[in-house]
Coordinates of C-alpha atoms and ligand atoms in Angstrom, one line a residue:
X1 CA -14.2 -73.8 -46.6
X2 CA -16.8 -72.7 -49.3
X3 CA -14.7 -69.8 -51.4
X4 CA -16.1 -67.8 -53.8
X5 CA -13.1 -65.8 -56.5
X6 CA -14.2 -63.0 -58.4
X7 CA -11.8 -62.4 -61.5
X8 CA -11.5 -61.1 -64.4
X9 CA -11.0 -64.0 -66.6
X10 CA -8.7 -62.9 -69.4
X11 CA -5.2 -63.2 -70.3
X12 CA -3.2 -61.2 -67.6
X13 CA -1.5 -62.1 -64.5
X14 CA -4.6 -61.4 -62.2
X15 CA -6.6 -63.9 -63.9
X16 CA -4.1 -66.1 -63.8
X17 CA -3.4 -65.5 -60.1
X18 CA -6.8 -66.3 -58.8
X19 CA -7.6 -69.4 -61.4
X20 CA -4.5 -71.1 -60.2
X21 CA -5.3 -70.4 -56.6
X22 CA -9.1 -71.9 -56.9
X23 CA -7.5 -74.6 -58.7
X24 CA -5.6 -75.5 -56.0
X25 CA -7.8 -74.6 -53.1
X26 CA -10.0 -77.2 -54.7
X27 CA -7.4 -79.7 -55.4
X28 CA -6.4 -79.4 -50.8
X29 CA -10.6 -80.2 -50.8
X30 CA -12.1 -76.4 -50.6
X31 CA -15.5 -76.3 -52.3
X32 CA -14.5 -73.1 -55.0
X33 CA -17.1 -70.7 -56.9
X34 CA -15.2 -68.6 -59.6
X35 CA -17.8 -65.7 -60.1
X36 CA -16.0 -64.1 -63.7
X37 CA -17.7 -62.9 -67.1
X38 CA -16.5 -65.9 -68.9
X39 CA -14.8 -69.1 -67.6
X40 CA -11.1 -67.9 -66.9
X41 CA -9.2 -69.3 -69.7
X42 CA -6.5 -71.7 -67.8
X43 CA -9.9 -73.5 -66.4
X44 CA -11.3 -74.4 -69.8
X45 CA -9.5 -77.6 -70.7
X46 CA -9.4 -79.0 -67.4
X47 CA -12.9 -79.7 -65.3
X48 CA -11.7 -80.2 -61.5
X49 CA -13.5 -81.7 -58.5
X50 CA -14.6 -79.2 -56.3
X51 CA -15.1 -75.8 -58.8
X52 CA -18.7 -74.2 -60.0
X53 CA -18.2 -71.6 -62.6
X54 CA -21.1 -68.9 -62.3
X55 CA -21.1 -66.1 -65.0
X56 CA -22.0 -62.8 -64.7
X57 CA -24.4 -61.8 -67.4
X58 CA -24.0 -58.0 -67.8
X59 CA -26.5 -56.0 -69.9
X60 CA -25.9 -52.6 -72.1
X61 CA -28.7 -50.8 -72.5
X62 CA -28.5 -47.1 -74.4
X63 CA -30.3 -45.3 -71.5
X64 CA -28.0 -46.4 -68.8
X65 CA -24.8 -45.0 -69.0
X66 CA -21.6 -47.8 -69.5
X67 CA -22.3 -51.4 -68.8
X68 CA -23.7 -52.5 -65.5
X69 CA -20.9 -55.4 -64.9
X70 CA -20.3 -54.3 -61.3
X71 CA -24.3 -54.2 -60.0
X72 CA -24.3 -57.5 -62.4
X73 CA -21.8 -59.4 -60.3
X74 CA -23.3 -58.3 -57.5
X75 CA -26.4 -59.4 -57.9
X76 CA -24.7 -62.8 -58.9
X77 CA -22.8 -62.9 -55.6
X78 CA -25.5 -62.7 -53.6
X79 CA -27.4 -65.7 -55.5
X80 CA -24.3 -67.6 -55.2
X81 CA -24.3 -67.0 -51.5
X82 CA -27.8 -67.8 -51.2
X83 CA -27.4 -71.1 -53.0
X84 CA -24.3 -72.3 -51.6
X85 CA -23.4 -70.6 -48.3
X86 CA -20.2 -69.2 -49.0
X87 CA -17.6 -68.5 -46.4
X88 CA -15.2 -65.9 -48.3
X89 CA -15.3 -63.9 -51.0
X90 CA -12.0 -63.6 -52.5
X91 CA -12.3 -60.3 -55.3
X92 CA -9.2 -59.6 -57.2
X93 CA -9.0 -56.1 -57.6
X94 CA -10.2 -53.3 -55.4
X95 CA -12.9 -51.9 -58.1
X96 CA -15.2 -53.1 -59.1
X97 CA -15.0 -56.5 -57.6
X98 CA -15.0 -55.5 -53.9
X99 CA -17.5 -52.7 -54.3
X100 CA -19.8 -55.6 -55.5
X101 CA -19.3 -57.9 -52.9
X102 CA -20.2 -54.8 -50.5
X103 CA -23.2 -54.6 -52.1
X104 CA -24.0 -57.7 -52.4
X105 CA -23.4 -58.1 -48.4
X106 CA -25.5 -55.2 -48.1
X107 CA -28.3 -56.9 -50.3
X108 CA -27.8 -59.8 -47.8
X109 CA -27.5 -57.8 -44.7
X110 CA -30.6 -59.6 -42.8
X111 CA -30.4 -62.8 -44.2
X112 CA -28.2 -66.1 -42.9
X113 CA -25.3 -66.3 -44.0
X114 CA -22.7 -63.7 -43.9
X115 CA -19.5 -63.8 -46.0
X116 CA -15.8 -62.3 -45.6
X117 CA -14.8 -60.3 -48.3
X118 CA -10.8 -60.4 -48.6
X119 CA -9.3 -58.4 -51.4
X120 CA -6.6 -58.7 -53.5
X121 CA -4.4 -55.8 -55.2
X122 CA -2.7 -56.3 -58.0
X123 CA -1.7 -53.1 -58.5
X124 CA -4.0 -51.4 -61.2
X125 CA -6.1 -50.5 -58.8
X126 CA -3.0 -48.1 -57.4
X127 CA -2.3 -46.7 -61.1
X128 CA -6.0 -46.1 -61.7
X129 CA -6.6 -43.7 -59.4
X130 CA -3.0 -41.9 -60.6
X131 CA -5.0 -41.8 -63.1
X132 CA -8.4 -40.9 -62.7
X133 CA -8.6 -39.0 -59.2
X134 CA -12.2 -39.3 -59.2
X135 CA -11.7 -42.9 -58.5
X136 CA -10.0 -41.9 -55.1
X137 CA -12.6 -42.4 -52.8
X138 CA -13.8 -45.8 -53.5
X139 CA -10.3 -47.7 -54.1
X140 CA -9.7 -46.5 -50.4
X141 CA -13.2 -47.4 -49.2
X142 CA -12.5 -50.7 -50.4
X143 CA -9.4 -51.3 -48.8
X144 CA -10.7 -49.8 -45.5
X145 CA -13.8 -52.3 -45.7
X146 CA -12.3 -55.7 -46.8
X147 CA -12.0 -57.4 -43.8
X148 CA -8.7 -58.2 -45.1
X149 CA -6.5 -57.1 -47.9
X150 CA -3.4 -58.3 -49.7
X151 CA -0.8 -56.8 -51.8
X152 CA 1.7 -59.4 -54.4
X153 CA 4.5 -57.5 -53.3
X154 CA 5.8 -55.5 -50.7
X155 CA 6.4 -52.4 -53.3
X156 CA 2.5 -52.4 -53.9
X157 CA 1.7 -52.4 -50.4
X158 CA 3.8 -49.6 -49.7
X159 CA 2.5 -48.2 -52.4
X160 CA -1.1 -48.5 -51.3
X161 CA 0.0 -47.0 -48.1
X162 CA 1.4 -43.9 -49.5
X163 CA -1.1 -43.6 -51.7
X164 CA -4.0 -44.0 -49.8
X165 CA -2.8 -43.1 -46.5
X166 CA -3.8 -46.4 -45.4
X167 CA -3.9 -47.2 -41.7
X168 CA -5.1 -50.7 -41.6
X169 CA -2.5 -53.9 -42.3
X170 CA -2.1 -55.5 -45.6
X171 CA -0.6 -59.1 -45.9
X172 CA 2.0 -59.3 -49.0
X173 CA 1.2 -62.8 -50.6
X174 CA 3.3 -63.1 -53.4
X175 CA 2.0 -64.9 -56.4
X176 CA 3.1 -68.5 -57.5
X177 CA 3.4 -70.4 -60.6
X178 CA 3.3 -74.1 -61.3
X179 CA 6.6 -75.5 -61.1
X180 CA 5.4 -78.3 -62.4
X181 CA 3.9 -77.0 -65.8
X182 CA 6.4 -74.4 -66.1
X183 CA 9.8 -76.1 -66.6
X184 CA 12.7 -76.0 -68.6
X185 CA 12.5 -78.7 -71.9
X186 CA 8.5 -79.2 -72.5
X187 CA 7.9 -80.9 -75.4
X188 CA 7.1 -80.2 -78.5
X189 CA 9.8 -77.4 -78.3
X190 CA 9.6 -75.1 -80.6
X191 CA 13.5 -74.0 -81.5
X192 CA 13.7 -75.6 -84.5
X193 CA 10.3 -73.4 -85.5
X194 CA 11.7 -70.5 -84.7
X195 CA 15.6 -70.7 -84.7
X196 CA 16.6 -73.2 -87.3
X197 CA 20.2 -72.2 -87.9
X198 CA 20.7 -72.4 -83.7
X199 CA 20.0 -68.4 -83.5
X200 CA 19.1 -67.5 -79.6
X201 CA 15.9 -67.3 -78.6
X202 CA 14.4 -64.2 -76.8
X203 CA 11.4 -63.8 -75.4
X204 CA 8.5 -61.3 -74.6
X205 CA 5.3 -61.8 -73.6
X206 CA 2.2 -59.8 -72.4
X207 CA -0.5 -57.7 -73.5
X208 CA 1.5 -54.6 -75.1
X209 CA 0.1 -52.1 -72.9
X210 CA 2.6 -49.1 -73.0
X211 CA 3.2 -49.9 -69.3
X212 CA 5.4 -53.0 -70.8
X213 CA 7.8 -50.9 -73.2
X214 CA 7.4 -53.1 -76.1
X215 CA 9.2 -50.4 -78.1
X216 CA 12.4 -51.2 -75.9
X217 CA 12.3 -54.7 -76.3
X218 CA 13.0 -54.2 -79.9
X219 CA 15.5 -51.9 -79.3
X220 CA 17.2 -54.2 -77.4
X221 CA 16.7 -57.0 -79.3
X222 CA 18.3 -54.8 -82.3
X223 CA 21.3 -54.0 -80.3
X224 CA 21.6 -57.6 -79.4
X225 CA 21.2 -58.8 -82.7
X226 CA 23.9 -56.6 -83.9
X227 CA 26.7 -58.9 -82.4
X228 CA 24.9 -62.3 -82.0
X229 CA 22.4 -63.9 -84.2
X230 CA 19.2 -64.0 -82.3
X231 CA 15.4 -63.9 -83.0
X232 CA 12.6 -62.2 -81.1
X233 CA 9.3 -64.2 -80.3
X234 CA 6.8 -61.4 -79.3
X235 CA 3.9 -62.9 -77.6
X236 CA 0.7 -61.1 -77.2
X237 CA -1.1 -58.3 -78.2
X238 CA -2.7 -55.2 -77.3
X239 CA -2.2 -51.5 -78.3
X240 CA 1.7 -50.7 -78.8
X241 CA 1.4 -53.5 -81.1
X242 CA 2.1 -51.7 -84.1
X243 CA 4.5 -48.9 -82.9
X244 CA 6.7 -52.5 -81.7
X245 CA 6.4 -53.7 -85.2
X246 CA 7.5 -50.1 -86.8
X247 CA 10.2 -49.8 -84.5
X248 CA 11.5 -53.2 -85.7
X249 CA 11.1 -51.9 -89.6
X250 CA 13.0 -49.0 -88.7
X251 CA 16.2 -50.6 -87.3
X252 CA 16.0 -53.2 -89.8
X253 CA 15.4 -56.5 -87.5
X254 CA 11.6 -57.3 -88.6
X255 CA 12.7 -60.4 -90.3
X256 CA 13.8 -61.8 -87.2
X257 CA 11.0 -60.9 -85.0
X258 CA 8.1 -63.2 -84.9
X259 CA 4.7 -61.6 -83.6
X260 CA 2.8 -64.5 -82.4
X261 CA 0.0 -63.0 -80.7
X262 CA -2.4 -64.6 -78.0
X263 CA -1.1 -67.6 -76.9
X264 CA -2.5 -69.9 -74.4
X265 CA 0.4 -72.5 -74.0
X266 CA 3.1 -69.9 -72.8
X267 CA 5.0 -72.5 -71.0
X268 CA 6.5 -74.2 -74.7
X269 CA 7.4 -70.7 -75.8
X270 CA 9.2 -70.3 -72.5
X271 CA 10.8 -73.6 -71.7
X272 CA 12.9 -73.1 -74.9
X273 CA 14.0 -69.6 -75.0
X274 CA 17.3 -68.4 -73.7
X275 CA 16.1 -65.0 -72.5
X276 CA 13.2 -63.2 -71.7
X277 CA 13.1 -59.4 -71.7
X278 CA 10.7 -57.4 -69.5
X279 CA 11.4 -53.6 -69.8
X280 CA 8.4 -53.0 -68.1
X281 CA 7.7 -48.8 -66.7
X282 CA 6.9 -51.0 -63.4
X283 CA 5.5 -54.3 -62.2
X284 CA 3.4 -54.7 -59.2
X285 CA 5.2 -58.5 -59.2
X286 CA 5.8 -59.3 -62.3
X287 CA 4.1 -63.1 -63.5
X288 CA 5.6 -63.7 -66.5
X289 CA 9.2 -63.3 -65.0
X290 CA 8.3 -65.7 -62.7
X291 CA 6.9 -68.3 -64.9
X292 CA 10.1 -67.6 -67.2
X293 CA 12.5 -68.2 -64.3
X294 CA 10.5 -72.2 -63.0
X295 CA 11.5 -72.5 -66.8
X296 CA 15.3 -71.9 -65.8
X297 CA 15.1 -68.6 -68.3
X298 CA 17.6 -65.7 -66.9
X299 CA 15.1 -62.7 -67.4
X300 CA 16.6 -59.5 -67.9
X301 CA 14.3 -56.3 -66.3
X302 CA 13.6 -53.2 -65.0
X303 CA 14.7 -52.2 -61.5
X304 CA 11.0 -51.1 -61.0
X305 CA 8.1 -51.7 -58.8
X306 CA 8.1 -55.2 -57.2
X307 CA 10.6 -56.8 -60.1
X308 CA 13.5 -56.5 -57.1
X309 CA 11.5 -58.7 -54.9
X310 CA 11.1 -61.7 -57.5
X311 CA 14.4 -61.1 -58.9
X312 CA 17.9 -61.2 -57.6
X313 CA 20.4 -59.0 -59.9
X314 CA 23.4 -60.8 -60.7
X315 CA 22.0 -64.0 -59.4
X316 CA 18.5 -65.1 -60.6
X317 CA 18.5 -62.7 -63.0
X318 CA 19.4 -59.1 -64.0
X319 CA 17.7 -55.6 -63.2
X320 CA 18.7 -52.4 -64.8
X321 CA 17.0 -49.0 -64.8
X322 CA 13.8 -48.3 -66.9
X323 CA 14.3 -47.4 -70.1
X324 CA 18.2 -47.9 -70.0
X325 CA 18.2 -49.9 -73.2
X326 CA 21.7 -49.9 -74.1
X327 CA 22.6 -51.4 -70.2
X328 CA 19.9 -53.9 -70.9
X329 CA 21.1 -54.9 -74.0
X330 CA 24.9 -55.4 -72.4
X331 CA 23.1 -57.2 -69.8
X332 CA 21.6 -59.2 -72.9
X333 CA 24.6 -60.5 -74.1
X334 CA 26.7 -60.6 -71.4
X335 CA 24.4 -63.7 -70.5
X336 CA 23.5 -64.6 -73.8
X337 CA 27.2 -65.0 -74.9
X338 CA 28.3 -67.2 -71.9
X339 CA 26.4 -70.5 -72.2
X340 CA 27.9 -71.5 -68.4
X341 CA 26.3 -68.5 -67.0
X342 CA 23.0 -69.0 -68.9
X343 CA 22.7 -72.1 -66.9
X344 CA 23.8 -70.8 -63.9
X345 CA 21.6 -68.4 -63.5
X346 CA 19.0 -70.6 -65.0
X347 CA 19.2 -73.2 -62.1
X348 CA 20.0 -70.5 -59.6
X349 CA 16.3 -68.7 -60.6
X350 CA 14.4 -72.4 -60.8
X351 CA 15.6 -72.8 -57.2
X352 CA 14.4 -69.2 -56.2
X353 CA 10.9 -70.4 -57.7
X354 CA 11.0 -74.2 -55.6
X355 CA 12.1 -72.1 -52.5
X356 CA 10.2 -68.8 -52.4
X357 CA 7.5 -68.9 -54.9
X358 CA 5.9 -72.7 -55.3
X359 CA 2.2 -73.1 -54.7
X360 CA 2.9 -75.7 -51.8
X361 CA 4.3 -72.6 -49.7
X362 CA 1.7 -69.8 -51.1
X363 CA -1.4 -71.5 -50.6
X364 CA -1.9 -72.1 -47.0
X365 CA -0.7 -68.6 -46.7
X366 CA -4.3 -67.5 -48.6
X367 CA -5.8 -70.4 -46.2
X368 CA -4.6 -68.7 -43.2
X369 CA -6.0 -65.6 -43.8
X370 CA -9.5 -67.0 -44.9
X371 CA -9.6 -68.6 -41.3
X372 CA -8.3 -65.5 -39.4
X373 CA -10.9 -63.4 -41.0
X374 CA -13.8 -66.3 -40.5
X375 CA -12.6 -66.5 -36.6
X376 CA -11.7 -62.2 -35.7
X377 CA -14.5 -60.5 -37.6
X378 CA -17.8 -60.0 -35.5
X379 CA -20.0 -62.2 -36.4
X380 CA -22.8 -60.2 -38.8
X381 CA -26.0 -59.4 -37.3
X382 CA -29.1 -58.6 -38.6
X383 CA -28.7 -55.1 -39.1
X384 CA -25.2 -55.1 -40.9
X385 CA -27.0 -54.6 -44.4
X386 CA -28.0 -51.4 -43.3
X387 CA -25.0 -50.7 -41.7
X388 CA -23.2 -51.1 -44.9
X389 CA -25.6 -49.3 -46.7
X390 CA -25.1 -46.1 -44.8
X391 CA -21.2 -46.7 -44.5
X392 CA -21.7 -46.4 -48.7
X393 CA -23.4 -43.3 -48.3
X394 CA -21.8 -42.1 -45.5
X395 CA -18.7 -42.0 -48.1
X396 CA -20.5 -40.3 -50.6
X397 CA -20.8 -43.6 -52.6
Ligands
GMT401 O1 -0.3 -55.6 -66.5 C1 -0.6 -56.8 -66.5 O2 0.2 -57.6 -66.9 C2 -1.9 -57.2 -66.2 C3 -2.2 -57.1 -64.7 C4 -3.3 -58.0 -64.4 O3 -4.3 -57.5 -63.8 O4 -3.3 -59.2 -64.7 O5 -1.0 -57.5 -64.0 C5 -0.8 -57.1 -62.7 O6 -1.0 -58.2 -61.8 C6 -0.1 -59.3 -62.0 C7 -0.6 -60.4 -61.1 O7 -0.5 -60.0 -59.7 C8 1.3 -58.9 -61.7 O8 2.2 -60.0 -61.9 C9 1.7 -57.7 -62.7 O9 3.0 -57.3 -62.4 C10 0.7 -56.6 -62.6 N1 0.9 -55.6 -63.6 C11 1.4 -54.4 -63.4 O10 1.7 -54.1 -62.3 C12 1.7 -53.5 -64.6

């Protein structure tokens, strides 16, 4: 199949999501089109058979309000389906990306080759519109339009249900991780870095947004660190940042928290720590946890959003209620304290990962879909582009 991704190509689980995917697709022999702003960041040391990177050149111009990113990738899309036929259109996230590839289809309405536009939520799209109302209308047109839509967890497709009143099906495809990347004993390690005098090693990572509770993390880390001599590798940035790093003056633990921001190779910090804490208000699925568990790391998290579904309390990891630091922090040490258990739990979460969450079993699942959309959606005829030109307008769009 020819498979066009649309992603945005930072640091974030999305991005990460979709680059491993076309990675893969291309590695089973799918010709794959990433269609991002900038090449997506675990694609730039590694060429593969099989991908084209196109980039979206967006403009700012003082007359036109905001930047023009979304007519941008549209116009790219269609000159990527002109030039190469593609089959699907795979956008990750509801807005912009599948509001451009509607326009884009419109743009192409009369000519040859139609393309499928499947959709995946990853569940800002959800929290936007809690957000920003105004947003209402086209988060739901573009779940109504894909002609199909996925969700990485059950909880965000209930979510998208209740939220949007949804009536048509979404597939839950979880996301994956690399099993063979992310694994427990990468070298170099980096313990004797970080904790020369065999301090434990715990573990945060993402991109401080307040929806991860960075604050908490050092509050547990503090509480932890009160009966067991630990250090705190924070890694990441983004804008709790600071309030993190005050927190830690405060209650007197900066000296053993280590703010390492962006990091690329995420795998060496992981494979060596001995806990990783995700407080997060919510997860949609919850990446990081994963790739901490293929690393054999217990992970100790909120019982929020789709964490539940990628964790098993008590056996793959442990849950506790947002914002519950002290419970986390017993939780903490409880594992931290009991080296058997570590590894227990450990090896019990790496074989949650090889059963439930490997690429092997995630993939065709995406494969699947792109084939039951190519065979059960009417074929396009000439006058879809002005079908989906008034269907935009008919929504007020
Ligand atoms: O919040 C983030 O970490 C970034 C965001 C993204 O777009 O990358 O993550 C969301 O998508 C990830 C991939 O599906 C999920 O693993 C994260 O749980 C989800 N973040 C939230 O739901 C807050």
């Amino acid at each position: 199949m020819k498979i066009g991704i649309v992603c945005y190509p930072t640091y974030g689980g999305s991005g990460v999501v979709a680059t491993e995917l076309g990675r893969f697709l291309a590695l089973r022999g799918h010709e794959v089109h990433f269609i991002s702003s900038s090449i997506p960041f675990r694609l730039v040391h590694e060429p593969i058979d099989g991908i084209v990177f196109h980039e979206v050149q967006t403009l700012e111009y003082p007359v036109l309000q905001g930047d023009l990113y979304g007519i941008a990738l549209a116009s790219k899309i269609v000159q990527v389906v002109q030039d190469f036929g593609l089959d699907v259109v795979h956008v990750h996230y509801a807005v912009p990306h599948a509001i451009s590839a509607f326009m884009a289809r419109a743009v192409l309405g009369r000519q040859e080759h139609p393309f499928k536009v499947v959709t995946t939520l990853h569940g800002t799209d959800i929290t936007l519109v809690g957000r920003a109302p105004s947003f209402f209308p086209i988060v739901r047109y573009a779940i109504d339009r894909s002609d199909a839509v996925t969700a990485v967890s059950d909880w965000l497709r209930m979510e998208t249900i209740r939220a949007f009143d949804v009536k048509r099906p979404i597939d839950v495809i979880p996301n994956f991780v690399d099993e063979k990347k992310f694994r427990r004993g990468l070298k170099p390690c980096k313990r004797g870095v970080y904790a020369p005098r065999g301090e434990k090693i715990l573990l945060h990572i993402s991109n401080f947004r307040p929806v991860k509770r960075v604050v908490d993390v050092v509050e547990i880390f503090a509480r932890v660190r009160r009966e067991t001599p630990a250090v705190l590798l924070m890694v990441g940035d983004g804008p709790d940042r600071d309030a993190a790093r005050n927190r830690a003056c405060q209650l007197g633990v900066l000296d053993g928290v280590h703010f390492l921001g962006k990091q690329e190779a995420i795998e060496f910090f992981m494979s060596c720590a001995d806990l990783f804490l995700f407080p997060s208000e919510y997860e949609s699925f919850g990446l990081a946890a994963l790739e901490a568990m293929a690393c054999e790391v217990p992970v100790v998290a909120s019982r929020a959003g789709g964490l539940p579904e990628v964790i098993d309390h008590g056996r793959t990891g442990f849950l506790a209620p947002m914002g519950h630091v002290e419970e986390m922090a017993a939780l903490a040490l409880h594992v931290l304290k009991d080296d058997r258990l570590r590894a227990e739990i450990g090896r019990a979460a790496r074989a949650s990962v090889e059963q439930h969450f490997l690429p092997e079993r995630i993939i065709p699942q995406y494969e699947d879909l792109y084939a039951r959309v190519l065979r059960e959606s009417a074929p396009v005829r000439a006058d879809d582009g002005n079908r989906e030109m008034s269907y935009l307008y008919a929504d007020g769009i």
